[in-house]
Coordinates of C-alpha atoms in Angstrom, one line a residue:
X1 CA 27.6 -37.6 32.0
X2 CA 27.6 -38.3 28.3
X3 CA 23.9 -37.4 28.5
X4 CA 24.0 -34.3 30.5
X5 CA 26.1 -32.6 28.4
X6 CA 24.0 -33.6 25.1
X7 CA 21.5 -32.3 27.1
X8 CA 22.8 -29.2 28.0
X9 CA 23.9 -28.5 24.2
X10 CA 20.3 -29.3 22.8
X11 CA 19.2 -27.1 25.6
X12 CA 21.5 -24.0 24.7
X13 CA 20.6 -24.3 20.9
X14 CA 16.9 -24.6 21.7
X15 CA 17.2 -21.2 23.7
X16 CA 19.3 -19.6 20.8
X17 CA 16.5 -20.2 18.4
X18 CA 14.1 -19.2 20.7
X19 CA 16.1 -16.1 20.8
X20 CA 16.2 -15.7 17.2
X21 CA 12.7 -15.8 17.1
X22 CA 12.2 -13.6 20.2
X23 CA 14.6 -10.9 19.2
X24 CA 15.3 -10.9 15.4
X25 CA 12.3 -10.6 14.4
X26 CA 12.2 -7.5 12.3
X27 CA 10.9 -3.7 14.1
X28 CA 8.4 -2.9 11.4
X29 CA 5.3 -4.6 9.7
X30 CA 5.8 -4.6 6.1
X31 CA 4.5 -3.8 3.8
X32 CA 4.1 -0.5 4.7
X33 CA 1.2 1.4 3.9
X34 CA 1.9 5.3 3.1
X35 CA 0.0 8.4 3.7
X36 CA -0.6 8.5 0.3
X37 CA -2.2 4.9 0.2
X38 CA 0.7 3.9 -2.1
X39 CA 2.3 0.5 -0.7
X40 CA 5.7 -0.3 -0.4
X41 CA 7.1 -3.4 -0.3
X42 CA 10.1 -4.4 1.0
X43 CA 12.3 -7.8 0.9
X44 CA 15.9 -8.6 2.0
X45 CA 17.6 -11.0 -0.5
X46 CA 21.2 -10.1 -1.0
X47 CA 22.0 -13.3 -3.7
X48 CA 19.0 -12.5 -5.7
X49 CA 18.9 -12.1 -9.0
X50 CA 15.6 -11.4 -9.7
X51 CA 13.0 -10.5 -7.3
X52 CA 9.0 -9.6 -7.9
X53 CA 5.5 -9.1 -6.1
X54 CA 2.5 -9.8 -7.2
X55 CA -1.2 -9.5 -6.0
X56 CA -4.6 -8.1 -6.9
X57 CA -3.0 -4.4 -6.8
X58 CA -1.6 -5.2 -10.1
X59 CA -3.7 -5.1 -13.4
X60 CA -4.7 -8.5 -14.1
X61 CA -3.9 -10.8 -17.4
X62 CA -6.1 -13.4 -18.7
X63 CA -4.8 -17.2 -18.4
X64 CA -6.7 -20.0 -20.6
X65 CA -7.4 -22.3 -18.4
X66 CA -10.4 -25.9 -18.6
X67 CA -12.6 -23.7 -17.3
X68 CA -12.3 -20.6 -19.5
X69 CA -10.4 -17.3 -19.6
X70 CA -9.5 -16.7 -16.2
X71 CA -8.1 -13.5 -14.8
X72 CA -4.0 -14.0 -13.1
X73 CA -2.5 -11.3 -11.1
X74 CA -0.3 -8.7 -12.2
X75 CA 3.5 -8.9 -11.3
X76 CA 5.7 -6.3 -10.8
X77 CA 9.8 -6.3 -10.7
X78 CA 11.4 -5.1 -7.5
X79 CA 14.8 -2.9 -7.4
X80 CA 17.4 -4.2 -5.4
X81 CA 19.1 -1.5 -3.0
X82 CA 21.6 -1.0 -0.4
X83 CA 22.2 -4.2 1.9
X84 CA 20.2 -6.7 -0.6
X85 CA 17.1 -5.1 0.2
X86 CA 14.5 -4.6 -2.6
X87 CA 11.9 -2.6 -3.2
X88 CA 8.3 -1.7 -4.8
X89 CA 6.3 1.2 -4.4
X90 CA 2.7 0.3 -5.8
X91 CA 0.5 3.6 -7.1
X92 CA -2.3 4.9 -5.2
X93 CA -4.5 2.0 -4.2
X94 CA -8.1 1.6 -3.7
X95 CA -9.3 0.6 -0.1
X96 CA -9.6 -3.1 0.1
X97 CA -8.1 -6.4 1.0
X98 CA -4.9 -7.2 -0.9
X99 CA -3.5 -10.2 -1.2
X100 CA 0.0 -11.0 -2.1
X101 CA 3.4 -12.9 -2.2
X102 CA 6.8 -12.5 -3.5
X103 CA 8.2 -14.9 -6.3
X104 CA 12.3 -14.6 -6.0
X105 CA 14.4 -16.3 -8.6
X106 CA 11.2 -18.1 -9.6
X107 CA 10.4 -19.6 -6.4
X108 CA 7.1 -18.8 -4.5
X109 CA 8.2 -16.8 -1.2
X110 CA 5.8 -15.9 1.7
X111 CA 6.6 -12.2 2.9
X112 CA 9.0 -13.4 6.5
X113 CA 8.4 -9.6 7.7
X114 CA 4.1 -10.1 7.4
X115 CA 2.5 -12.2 10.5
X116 CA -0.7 -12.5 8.5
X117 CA -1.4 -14.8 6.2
X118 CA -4.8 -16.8 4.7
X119 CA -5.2 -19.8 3.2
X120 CA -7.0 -19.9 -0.4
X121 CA -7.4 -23.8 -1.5
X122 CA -3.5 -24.7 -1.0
X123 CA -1.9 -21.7 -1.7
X124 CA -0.8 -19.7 1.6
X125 CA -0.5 -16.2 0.9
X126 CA 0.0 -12.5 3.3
X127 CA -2.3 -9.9 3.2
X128 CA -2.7 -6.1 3.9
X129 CA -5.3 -3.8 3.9
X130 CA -5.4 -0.6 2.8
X131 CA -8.2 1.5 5.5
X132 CA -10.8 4.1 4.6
X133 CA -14.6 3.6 2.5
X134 CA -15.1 0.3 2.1
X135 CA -12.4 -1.4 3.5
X136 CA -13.3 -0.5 7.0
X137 CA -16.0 -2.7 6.7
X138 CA -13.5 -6.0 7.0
X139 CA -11.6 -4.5 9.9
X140 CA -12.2 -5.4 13.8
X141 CA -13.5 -1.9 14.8
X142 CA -14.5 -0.4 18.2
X143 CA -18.0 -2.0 17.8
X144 CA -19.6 -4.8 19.5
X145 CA -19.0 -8.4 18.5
X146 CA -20.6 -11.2 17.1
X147 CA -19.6 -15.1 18.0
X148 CA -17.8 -17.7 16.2
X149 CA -18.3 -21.0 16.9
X150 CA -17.0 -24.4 15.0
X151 CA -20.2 -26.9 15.1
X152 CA -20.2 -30.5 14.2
X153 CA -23.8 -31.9 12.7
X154 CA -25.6 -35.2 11.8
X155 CA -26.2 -35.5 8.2
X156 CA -28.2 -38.5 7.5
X157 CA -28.8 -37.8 3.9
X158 CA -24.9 -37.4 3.4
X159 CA -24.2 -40.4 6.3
X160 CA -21.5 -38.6 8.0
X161 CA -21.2 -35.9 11.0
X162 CA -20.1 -32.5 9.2
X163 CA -18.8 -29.4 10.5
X164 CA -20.0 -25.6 10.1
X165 CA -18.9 -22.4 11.0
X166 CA -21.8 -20.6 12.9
X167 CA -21.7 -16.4 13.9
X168 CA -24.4 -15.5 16.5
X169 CA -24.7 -11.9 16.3
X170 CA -23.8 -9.3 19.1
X171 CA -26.1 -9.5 22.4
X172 CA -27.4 -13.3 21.0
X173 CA -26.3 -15.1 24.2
X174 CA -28.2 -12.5 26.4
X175 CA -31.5 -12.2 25.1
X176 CA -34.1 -14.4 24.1
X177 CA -35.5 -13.3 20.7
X178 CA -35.7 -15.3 17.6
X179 CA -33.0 -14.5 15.1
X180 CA -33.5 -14.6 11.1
X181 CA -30.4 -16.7 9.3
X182 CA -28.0 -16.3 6.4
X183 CA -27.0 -19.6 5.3
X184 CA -23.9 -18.2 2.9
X185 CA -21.7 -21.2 0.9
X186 CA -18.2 -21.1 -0.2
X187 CA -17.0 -21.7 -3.6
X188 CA -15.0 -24.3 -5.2
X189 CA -12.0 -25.1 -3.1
X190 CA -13.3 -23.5 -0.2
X191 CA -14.7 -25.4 3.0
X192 CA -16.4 -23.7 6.0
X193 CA -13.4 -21.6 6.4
X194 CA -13.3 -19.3 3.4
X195 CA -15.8 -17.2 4.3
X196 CA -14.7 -16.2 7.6
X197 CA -10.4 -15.7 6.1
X198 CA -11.0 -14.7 2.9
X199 CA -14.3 -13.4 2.5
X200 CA -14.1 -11.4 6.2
X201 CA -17.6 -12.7 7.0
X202 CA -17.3 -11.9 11.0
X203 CA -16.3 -8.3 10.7
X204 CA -18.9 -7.6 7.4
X205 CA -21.5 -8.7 9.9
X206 CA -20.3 -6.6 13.1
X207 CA -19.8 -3.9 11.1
X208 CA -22.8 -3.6 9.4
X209 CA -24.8 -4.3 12.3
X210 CA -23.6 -1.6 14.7
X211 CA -24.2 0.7 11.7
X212 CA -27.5 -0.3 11.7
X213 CA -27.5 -1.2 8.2
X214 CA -28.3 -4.5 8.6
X215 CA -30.6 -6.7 11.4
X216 CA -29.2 -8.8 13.6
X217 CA -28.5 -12.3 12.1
X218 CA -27.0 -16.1 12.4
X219 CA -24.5 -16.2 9.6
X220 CA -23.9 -20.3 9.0
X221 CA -21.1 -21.1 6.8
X222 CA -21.3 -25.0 5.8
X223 CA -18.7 -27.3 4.2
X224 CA -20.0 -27.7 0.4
X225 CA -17.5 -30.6 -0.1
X226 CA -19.4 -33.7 -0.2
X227 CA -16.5 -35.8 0.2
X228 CA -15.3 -34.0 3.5
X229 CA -16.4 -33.6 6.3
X230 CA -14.8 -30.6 7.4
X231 CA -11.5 -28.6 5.7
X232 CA -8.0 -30.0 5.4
X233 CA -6.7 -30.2 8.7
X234 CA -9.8 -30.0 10.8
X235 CA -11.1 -33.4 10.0
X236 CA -11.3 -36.8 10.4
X237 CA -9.0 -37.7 6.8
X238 CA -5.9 -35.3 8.8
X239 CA -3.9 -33.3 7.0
X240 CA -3.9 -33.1 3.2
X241 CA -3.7 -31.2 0.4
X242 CA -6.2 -29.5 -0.6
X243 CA -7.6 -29.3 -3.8
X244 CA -9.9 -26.9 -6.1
X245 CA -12.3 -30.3 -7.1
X246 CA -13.0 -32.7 -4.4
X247 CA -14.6 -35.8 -4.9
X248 CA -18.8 -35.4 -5.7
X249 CA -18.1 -32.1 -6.3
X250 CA -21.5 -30.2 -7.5
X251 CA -23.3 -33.8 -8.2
X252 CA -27.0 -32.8 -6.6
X253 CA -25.6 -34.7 -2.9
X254 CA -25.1 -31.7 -1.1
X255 CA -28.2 -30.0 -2.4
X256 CA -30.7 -32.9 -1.9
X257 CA -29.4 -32.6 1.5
X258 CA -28.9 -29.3 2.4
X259 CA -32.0 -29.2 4.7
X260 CA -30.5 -31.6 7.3
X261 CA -27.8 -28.2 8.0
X262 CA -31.0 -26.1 8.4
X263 CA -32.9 -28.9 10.6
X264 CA -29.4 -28.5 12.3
X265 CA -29.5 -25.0 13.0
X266 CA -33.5 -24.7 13.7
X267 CA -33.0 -27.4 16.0
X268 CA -29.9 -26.1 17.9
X269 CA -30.4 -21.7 17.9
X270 CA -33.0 -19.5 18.6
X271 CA -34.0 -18.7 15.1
X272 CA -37.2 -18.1 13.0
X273 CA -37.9 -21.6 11.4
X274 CA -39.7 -19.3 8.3
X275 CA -40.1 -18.6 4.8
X276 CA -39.3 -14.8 5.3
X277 CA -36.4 -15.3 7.7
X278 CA -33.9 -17.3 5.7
X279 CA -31.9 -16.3 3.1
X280 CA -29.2 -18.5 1.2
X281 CA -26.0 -16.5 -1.0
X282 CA -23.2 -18.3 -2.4
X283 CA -20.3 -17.7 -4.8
X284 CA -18.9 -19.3 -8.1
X285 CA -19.9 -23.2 -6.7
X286 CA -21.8 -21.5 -3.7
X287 CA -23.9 -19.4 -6.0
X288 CA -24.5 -23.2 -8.0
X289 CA -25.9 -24.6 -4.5
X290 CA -28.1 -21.6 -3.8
X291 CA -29.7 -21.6 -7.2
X292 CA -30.6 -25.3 -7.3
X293 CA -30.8 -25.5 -3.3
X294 CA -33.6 -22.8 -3.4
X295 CA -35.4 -23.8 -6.3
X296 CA -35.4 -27.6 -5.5
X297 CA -37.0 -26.5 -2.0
X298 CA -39.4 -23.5 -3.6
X299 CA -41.0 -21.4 -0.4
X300 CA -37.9 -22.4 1.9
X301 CA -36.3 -19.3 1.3
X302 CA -37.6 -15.8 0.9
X303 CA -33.5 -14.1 -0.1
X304 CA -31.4 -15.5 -2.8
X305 CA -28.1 -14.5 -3.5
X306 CA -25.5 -15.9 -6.6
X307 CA -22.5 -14.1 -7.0
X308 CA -20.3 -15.1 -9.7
X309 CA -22.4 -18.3 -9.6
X310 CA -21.8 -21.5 -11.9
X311 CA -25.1 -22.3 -13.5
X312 CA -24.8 -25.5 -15.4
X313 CA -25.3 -28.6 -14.1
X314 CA -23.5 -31.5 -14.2
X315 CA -24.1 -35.3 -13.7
X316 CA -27.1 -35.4 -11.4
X317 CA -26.0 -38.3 -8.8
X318 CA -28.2 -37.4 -6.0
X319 CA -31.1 -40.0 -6.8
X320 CA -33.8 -37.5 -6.9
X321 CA -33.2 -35.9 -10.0
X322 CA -32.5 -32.4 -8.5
X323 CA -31.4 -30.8 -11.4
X324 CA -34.8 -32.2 -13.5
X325 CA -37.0 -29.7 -15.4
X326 CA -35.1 -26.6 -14.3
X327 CA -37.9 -24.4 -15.9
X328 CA -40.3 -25.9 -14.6
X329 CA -39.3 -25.8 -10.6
X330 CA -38.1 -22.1 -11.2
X331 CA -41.3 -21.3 -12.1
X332 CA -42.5 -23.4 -8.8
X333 CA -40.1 -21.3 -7.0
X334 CA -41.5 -17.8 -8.7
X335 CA -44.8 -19.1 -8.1
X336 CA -44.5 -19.8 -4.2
X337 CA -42.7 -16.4 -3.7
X338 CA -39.7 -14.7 -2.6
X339 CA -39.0 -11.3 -1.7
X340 CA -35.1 -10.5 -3.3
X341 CA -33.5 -12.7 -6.1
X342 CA -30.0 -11.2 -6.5
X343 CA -27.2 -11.9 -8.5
X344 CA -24.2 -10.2 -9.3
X345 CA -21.3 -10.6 -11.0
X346 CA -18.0 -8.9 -12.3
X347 CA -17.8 -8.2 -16.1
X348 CA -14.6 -9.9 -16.5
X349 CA -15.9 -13.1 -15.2
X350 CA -15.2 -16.2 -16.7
X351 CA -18.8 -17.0 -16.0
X352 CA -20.2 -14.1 -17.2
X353 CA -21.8 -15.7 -20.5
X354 CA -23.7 -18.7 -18.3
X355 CA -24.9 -15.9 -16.0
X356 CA -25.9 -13.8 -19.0
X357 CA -27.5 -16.9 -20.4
X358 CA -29.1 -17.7 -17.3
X359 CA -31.0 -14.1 -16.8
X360 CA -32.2 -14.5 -20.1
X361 CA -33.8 -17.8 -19.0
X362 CA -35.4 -16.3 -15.7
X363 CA -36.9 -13.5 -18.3
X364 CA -38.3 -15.8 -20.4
X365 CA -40.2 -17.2 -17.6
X366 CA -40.6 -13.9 -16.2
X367 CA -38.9 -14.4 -13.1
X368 CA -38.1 -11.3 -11.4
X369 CA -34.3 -10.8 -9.9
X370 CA -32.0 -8.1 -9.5
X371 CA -28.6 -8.1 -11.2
X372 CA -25.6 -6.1 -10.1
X373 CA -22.2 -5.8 -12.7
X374 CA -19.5 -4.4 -11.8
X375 CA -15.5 -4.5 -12.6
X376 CA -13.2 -7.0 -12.4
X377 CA -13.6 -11.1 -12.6
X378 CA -14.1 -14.1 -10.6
X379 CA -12.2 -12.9 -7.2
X380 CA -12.6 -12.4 -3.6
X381 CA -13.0 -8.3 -3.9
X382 CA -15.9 -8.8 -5.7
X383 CA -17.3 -11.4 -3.0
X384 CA -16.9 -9.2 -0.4
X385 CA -18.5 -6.4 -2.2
X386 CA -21.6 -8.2 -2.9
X387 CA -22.1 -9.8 0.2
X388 CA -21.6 -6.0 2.0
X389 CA -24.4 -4.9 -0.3
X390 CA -26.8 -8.4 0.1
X391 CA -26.9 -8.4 4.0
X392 CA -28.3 -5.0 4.2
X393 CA -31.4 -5.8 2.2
X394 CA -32.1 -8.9 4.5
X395 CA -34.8 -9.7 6.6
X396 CA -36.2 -5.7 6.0
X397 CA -39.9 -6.7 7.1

């Protein structure tokens, strides 16, 4: 009997909470974007004391950090109203992504009111986004749609089975052309997730494509970790934290071996195993890979894309010396050909003087490249920007 009532009891406060969930969940989305394309935010906590937002909306500080100046987000103080609610009405914001988060009594706090949220190394945060120009771009619109698939492949040169994120573009699984591909790394901290959450990858692409501002394309997003095999979570090591630095990171492993992931792919999709139909981009660690990546395999790809990239390189551990005579294989590189070497990057970066340095390099040589500058510093509204303005110039035969 003793059982059936414990049962009972566990049973009644299971279907309370359920109802919690079910029914107090609050009637409106917040934050809530005005007319205007102000933003106000909005957060119940009656025994506050102190109670503040901050995100990219905000103007940004600088922070010393190892690895230089880096830029922090703004943070803003909240009034406290009627009922223990408080409030923050931002000024007229740009269309884009935002990310945010409150911090109340100095304690981190996710938003409770915002479904959506995206992971950025550890560090779970909500998002909005404000509509209109360019920001329509990383919305789900009316259009037709691409595919996303998770794909585990054999790296010998690594010794483990990895996993990418793959999108096939719209009308892929219906016809029977050859596709061009973007192979388009994450930064450090990242994994073959960041490109899709943060970066909006999936809707860039749709977007663009049903615009007719860019061809049809694979997009394959790798894991640049050496020491994983796929991100936190989605792995065989389980469920960990993640970190900015993994093991190996940037050591010339993944880029001696990059060509088993397009071996992968050429093997696996209807794609054109060329020169002139690949094209490699990357930020910040990404944008490291791509430069070595592409000149260590000169001819392999005709499209090269660094934004915000690290340039310098580190201990070379791969055993066959793929950061030796940098001049020299950039000039390989020149000399086999490529049709767009792109890099961009925002004038705040911390990076901005190894980039600087770096173009002066590929003009002594005379390497030809294209350079974009632009606001802000090493963040993911600049990513997105670049990669809207790279696809469009791929694959233009």
């Amino acid at each position: 009997m003793k059982n059936y009532v414990l049962l009972f009891i566990l049973s009644v406060s299971f279907f309370a909470q359920a109802q919690d969930t079910l029914f107090g969940a609050p009637d409106e989305l917040t934050p809530k974007i005005n007319d205007d394309k102000t933003v106000t935010f909005t957060l119940r906590a009656p025994k506050a004391d102190s109670v503040q937002v901050t995100g990219a909306f905000l103007p940004f500080t600088k922070v010393k950090s190892p690895m230089g100046d880096m830029d922090k987000e703004g943070i803003a103080n909240m009034t406290k109203g009627e009922n223990g609610v408080w409030s923050y009405t931002t000024s007229v914001l740009p269309s884009d992504l935002y990310k945010y988060h409150f911090i109340v009594d100095g304690l981190r706090v996710a938003d409770p009111t915002n479904s959506f949220g995206l992971r950025d190394v550890s560090a779970i945060t909500n998002f909005f986004i404000v509509p209109g120009d360019r920001a329509d771009l990383y919305m789900v619109q009316d259009v037709p749609h691409g595919t996303l698939a998770s794909r585990w492949y054999d790296s010998p040169g690594l010794g483990i089975d990895r996993k990418l994120s793959i999108y096939t573009p719209p009308g892929y699984e219906d016809s029977k052309a050859d596709y061009p591909v973007l192979y388009l790394l994450h930064g450090a901290g990242g994994d073959e997730e960041a490109w899709l959450n943060l970066g909006r990858t999936v809707q860039i692409l749709d977007n663009l494509i049903a615009q007719g501002k860019a061809k049809p394309m694979l997009v394959v997003m790798p894991n640049g970790n050496v020491d994983q095999d796929a991100a936190p979570g989605a792995g065989s090591r389980g469920y960990y934290m993640p970190t900015f630095f993994t093991a190996e990171t940037m050591n010339g492993k993944y880029e001696a071996n990059f060509m088993d992931v397009v071996k992968f792919v050429e093997s696996n999709y209807r794609v054109k195993a060329k020169q002139a139909s690949r094209a490699i981009a990357g930020l910040s660690m990404g944008g490291y890979h791509t430069m070595h990546i592409s000149r260590f395999y000169p001819g392999t790809f005709d499209y090269v894309g660094l934004f915000s990239a690290a340039i310098n390189p580190r201990i070379d551990q791969s055993g066959v010396g793929v950061y030796d005579d940098l001049d020299g294989t950039l000039k390989t590189q020149m000399d086999k050909g490529y049709k767009l070497y792109y890099m961009a990057i925002g004038e705040t970066d911390f990076l901005y003087k190894t980039n600087e340095e770096f173009r002066a390099r590929l003009d002594k040589i005379g390497m030809p490249y294209e350079y974009v500058e632009n606001g802000d510093g090493h963040i993911w509204r600049n990513w997105r920007i670049y990669l809207s303005e790279f696809v469009p110039r791929l694959f233009q035969e």
